[in-house]
Amino acid sequence: MTPGLRRTVATLGLNLERQAHGGFWLVALVVSTLVAALVRALPRLQETSQWWPVLILGELTVTGFYFAAVHVLLEHGEGTLVALTASLVPLALVECAALVLLGYRPGARWCPLLTGVACLVGLEVLYGVIAVAGYDAMGDFLLPSGVWTLVLIVPVAPLVGLQGWWLWLHPLQGAFTLVRLGFDQAPAWEAAPALAASGAWAYGGLLVA
């Protein structure tokens, strides 16, 4: 095992231990359960699937973007991006699967849904690492992070009547499209460009991070 790989594995184990002791998994599962219960309590929201990709995106903004920022601040730059992403992707997959299983009655298309979730959280982790650079405390980061959050939720623009090809210029549009495919809200042919766009933005994010 190379020194770099050994460091990544060690950091991955440390991240998973930190998540368990810090209550990351507990918080994620409690939040997904509460959101699912809320959806079930609101018949109009439960009857339509158009809001489900939005719920998933909102969940992953916390699990990916903000959890990544917390990890970076706790590690003081000593961790690795690969280990951080590898530790948060399983958390996001379990969280979203629990949310959909508990709150979404019609059958979801799990392959595109979970692929989209993995792509989304991977990109959110990248941007969380980039955004928190230069900050020493979470309190200092919270206010400016609001701007990032607004930018990251742009893919939901069609819900307020804003549509067009320009949405594909957004870093999360491809991954968000895969999530929408999981709820039968996008044509199947968009899967290939969605995967390509996610891969391209991930590569660009890696270059910056």
Tab-separated table of C-alpha atoms in Angstrom:
chain	number	residue	atom	x	y	z
A	1	MET	CA	0.000	0.000	0.000
A	2	THR	CA	1.438	3.374	-1.024
A	3	PRO	CA	1.877	6.119	1.583
A	4	GLY	CA	-0.810	8.241	-0.109
A	5	LEU	CA	-3.333	5.402	-0.116
A	6	ARG	CA	-2.444	4.521	3.485
A	7	ARG	CA	-3.097	8.117	4.509
A	8	THR	CA	-6.419	8.159	2.665
A	9	VAL	CA	-7.597	4.946	4.342
A	10	ALA	CA	-6.522	6.194	7.766
A	11	THR	CA	-8.294	9.514	7.214
A	12	LEU	CA	-11.422	7.743	6.003
A	13	GLY	CA	-11.535	5.717	9.210
A	14	LEU	CA	-10.979	8.855	11.262
A	15	ASN	CA	-13.756	10.682	9.392
A	16	LEU	CA	-16.231	7.840	9.946
A	17	GLU	CA	-15.339	7.723	13.636
A	18	ARG	CA	-15.694	11.493	13.923
A	19	GLN	CA	-19.087	11.348	12.185
A	20	ALA	CA	-20.316	8.648	14.558
A	21	HIS	CA	-19.093	10.413	17.702
A	22	GLY	CA	-20.257	13.807	16.430
A	23	GLY	CA	-23.763	12.529	15.767
A	24	PHE	CA	-23.649	13.137	12.001
A	25	TRP	CA	-25.411	9.860	11.214
A	26	LEU	CA	-27.954	10.344	13.979
A	27	VAL	CA	-28.758	13.876	12.848
A	28	ALA	CA	-29.091	12.807	9.208
A	29	LEU	CA	-31.438	9.919	10.016
A	30	VAL	CA	-33.531	11.950	12.473
A	31	VAL	CA	-33.915	14.786	9.963
A	32	SER	CA	-34.868	12.408	7.130
A	33	THR	CA	-37.425	10.703	9.385
A	34	LEU	CA	-38.933	14.031	10.451
A	35	VAL	CA	-39.117	15.271	6.856
A	36	ALA	CA	-40.765	12.019	5.765
A	37	ALA	CA	-43.291	12.332	8.604
A	38	LEU	CA	-44.016	15.918	7.562
A	39	VAL	CA	-44.587	14.847	3.967
A	40	ARG	CA	-46.995	12.138	5.078
A	41	ALA	CA	-48.859	14.684	7.191
A	42	LEU	CA	-49.346	16.963	4.165
A	43	PRO	CA	-51.529	15.087	1.646
A	44	ARG	CA	-51.026	17.591	-1.198
A	45	LEU	CA	-47.249	17.310	-0.903
A	46	GLN	CA	-47.422	13.537	-0.751
A	47	GLU	CA	-49.651	13.270	-3.823
A	48	THR	CA	-47.218	15.123	-6.087
A	49	SER	CA	-43.638	14.087	-6.746
A	50	GLN	CA	-42.408	17.431	-8.108
A	51	TRP	CA	-41.111	18.542	-4.701
A	52	TRP	CA	-39.138	15.390	-3.961
A	53	PRO	CA	-35.991	16.365	-5.905
A	54	VAL	CA	-36.086	19.697	-4.046
A	55	LEU	CA	-36.242	17.895	-0.701
A	56	ILE	CA	-33.313	15.698	-1.727
A	57	LEU	CA	-31.280	18.726	-2.825
A	58	GLY	CA	-32.005	20.480	0.461
A	59	GLU	CA	-30.962	17.436	2.490
A	60	LEU	CA	-27.725	17.073	0.552
A	61	THR	CA	-26.829	20.734	0.916
A	62	VAL	CA	-26.506	20.018	4.635
A	63	THR	CA	-24.996	16.532	4.348
A	64	GLY	CA	-22.534	17.451	1.605
A	65	PHE	CA	-21.765	21.163	1.664
A	66	TYR	CA	-22.031	21.984	5.385
A	67	PHE	CA	-20.800	18.660	6.783
A	68	ALA	CA	-17.755	18.923	4.496
A	69	ALA	CA	-17.065	22.430	5.773
A	70	VAL	CA	-17.285	21.204	9.377
A	71	HIS	CA	-14.866	18.363	8.628
A	72	VAL	CA	-12.336	20.709	7.042
A	73	LEU	CA	-12.432	23.037	10.048
A	74	LEU	CA	-12.071	20.126	12.476
A	75	GLU	CA	-9.177	18.590	10.532
A	76	HIS	CA	-7.353	21.908	10.054
A	77	GLY	CA	-6.408	20.885	6.509
A	78	GLU	CA	-4.895	17.545	7.560
A	79	GLY	CA	-7.477	15.327	5.825
A	80	THR	CA	-7.821	14.301	2.193
A	81	LEU	CA	-10.622	15.197	-0.191
A	82	VAL	CA	-11.015	11.587	-1.369
A	83	ALA	CA	-11.461	10.306	2.194
A	84	LEU	CA	-13.896	13.085	3.033
A	85	THR	CA	-16.027	12.374	-0.026
A	86	ALA	CA	-15.886	8.617	0.539
A	87	SER	CA	-17.119	9.066	4.104
A	88	LEU	CA	-20.012	11.396	3.263
A	89	VAL	CA	-21.384	9.586	0.190
A	90	PRO	CA	-22.591	6.530	2.203
A	91	LEU	CA	-24.169	8.864	4.751
A	92	ALA	CA	-26.037	10.713	2.009
A	93	LEU	CA	-27.188	7.492	0.339
A	94	VAL	CA	-28.581	6.085	3.601
A	95	GLU	CA	-30.190	9.398	4.512
A	96	CYS	CA	-31.953	9.837	1.174
A	97	ALA	CA	-32.966	6.181	0.937
A	98	ALA	CA	-34.565	6.431	4.382
A	99	LEU	CA	-36.359	9.636	3.391
A	100	VAL	CA	-37.771	8.149	0.184
A	101	LEU	CA	-38.697	4.797	1.727
A	102	LEU	CA	-40.519	6.424	4.632
A	103	GLY	CA	-42.175	9.307	2.830
A	104	TYR	CA	-42.594	8.484	-0.850
A	105	ARG	CA	-45.373	6.000	-1.544
A	106	PRO	CA	-45.000	5.449	-5.332
A	107	GLY	CA	-42.001	3.366	-6.293
A	108	ALA	CA	-38.895	5.409	-7.040
A	109	ARG	CA	-36.408	4.497	-9.773
A	110	TRP	CA	-33.513	3.672	-7.496
A	111	CYS	CA	-30.664	3.434	-10.009
A	112	PRO	CA	-30.827	7.018	-11.347
A	113	LEU	CA	-31.930	8.332	-7.942
A	114	LEU	CA	-28.992	6.928	-5.981
A	115	THR	CA	-26.569	7.767	-8.792
A	116	GLY	CA	-27.823	11.343	-8.695
A	117	VAL	CA	-27.523	11.449	-4.899
A	118	ALA	CA	-23.917	10.214	-5.057
A	119	CYS	CA	-23.065	12.799	-7.741
A	120	LEU	CA	-24.817	15.582	-5.851
A	121	VAL	CA	-23.134	14.923	-2.531
A	122	GLY	CA	-19.744	14.506	-4.205
A	123	LEU	CA	-20.070	17.910	-5.860
A	124	GLU	CA	-21.460	19.503	-2.686
A	125	VAL	CA	-18.454	18.203	-0.753
A	126	LEU	CA	-16.113	19.719	-3.322
A	127	TYR	CA	-17.783	23.106	-3.092
A	128	GLY	CA	-17.929	22.919	0.692
A	129	VAL	CA	-14.164	22.384	0.799
A	130	ILE	CA	-13.572	25.241	-1.649
A	131	ALA	CA	-15.973	27.619	0.099
A	132	VAL	CA	-14.643	27.104	3.632
A	133	ALA	CA	-11.020	27.678	2.643
A	134	GLY	CA	-9.659	30.681	4.489
A	135	TYR	CA	-12.049	30.413	7.433
A	136	ASP	CA	-10.980	29.303	10.904
A	137	ALA	CA	-14.367	28.890	12.586
A	138	MET	CA	-17.844	27.780	11.527
A	139	GLY	CA	-19.343	30.936	12.977
A	140	ASP	CA	-17.332	33.067	10.553
A	141	PHE	CA	-18.361	30.862	7.634
A	142	LEU	CA	-22.131	30.688	8.246
A	143	LEU	CA	-23.094	34.119	6.892
A	144	PRO	CA	-21.097	33.969	3.639
A	145	SER	CA	-22.191	30.356	3.168
A	146	GLY	CA	-25.721	31.649	2.597
A	147	VAL	CA	-24.615	33.026	-0.776
A	148	TRP	CA	-23.251	29.618	-1.731
A	149	THR	CA	-26.530	27.999	-0.671
A	150	LEU	CA	-28.523	30.330	-2.912
A	151	VAL	CA	-26.271	29.475	-5.849
A	152	LEU	CA	-26.462	25.733	-5.154
A	153	ILE	CA	-30.281	25.655	-5.263
A	154	VAL	CA	-30.536	27.287	-8.696
A	155	PRO	CA	-31.531	23.926	-10.321
A	156	VAL	CA	-34.962	24.246	-8.660
A	157	ALA	CA	-35.648	27.371	-10.762
A	158	PRO	CA	-38.193	25.598	-13.056
A	159	LEU	CA	-40.537	25.333	-10.073
A	160	VAL	CA	-40.894	29.113	-10.158
A	161	GLY	CA	-41.189	29.281	-13.942
A	162	LEU	CA	-37.536	29.850	-14.878
A	163	GLN	CA	-36.439	27.332	-17.497
A	164	GLY	CA	-33.968	27.100	-20.357
A	165	TRP	CA	-30.781	25.544	-21.661
A	166	TRP	CA	-28.765	27.850	-19.385
A	167	LEU	CA	-29.627	25.630	-16.404
A	168	TRP	CA	-27.182	23.068	-17.806
A	169	LEU	CA	-24.381	25.555	-17.121
A	170	HIS	CA	-24.982	25.082	-13.385
A	171	PRO	CA	-22.595	22.629	-11.665
A	172	LEU	CA	-25.395	20.638	-10.012
A	173	GLN	CA	-27.828	20.491	-12.943
A	174	GLY	CA	-26.610	17.120	-14.210
A	175	ALA	CA	-26.780	15.441	-10.803
A	176	PHE	CA	-30.131	17.090	-10.066
A	177	THR	CA	-31.460	15.760	-13.381
A	178	LEU	CA	-30.510	12.220	-12.333
A	179	VAL	CA	-32.446	12.700	-9.098
A	180	ARG	CA	-35.421	13.940	-11.130
A	181	LEU	CA	-35.136	10.824	-13.292
A	182	GLY	CA	-35.507	8.827	-10.097
A	183	PHE	CA	-38.961	10.375	-9.696
A	184	ASP	CA	-39.877	10.132	-13.411
A	185	GLN	CA	-39.609	13.908	-13.873
A	186	ALA	CA	-37.096	13.942	-16.721
A	187	PRO	CA	-36.788	12.054	-20.032
A	188	ALA	CA	-34.521	9.003	-20.038
A	189	TRP	CA	-32.250	10.438	-22.761
A	190	GLU	CA	-31.037	13.122	-20.330
A	191	ALA	CA	-29.246	10.489	-18.219
A	192	ALA	CA	-26.123	10.420	-20.436
A	193	PRO	CA	-25.557	14.207	-20.619
A	194	ALA	CA	-26.380	14.439	-16.906
A	195	LEU	CA	-23.627	11.957	-16.036
A	196	ALA	CA	-21.187	13.684	-18.412
A	197	ALA	CA	-21.942	17.106	-16.925
A	198	SER	CA	-21.522	15.804	-13.369
A	199	GLY	CA	-18.184	14.242	-14.251
A	200	ALA	CA	-16.947	17.409	-15.951
A	201	TRP	CA	-17.899	19.634	-12.998
A	202	ALA	CA	-16.347	17.161	-10.540
A	203	TYR	CA	-13.086	17.237	-12.492
A	204	GLY	CA	-13.145	21.030	-12.538
A	205	GLY	CA	-13.845	21.135	-8.814
A	206	LEU	CA	-10.927	18.799	-8.120
A	207	LEU	CA	-8.602	21.098	-10.042
A	208	VAL	CA	-9.702	24.055	-7.915
A	209	ALA	CA	-9.768	22.199	-4.590
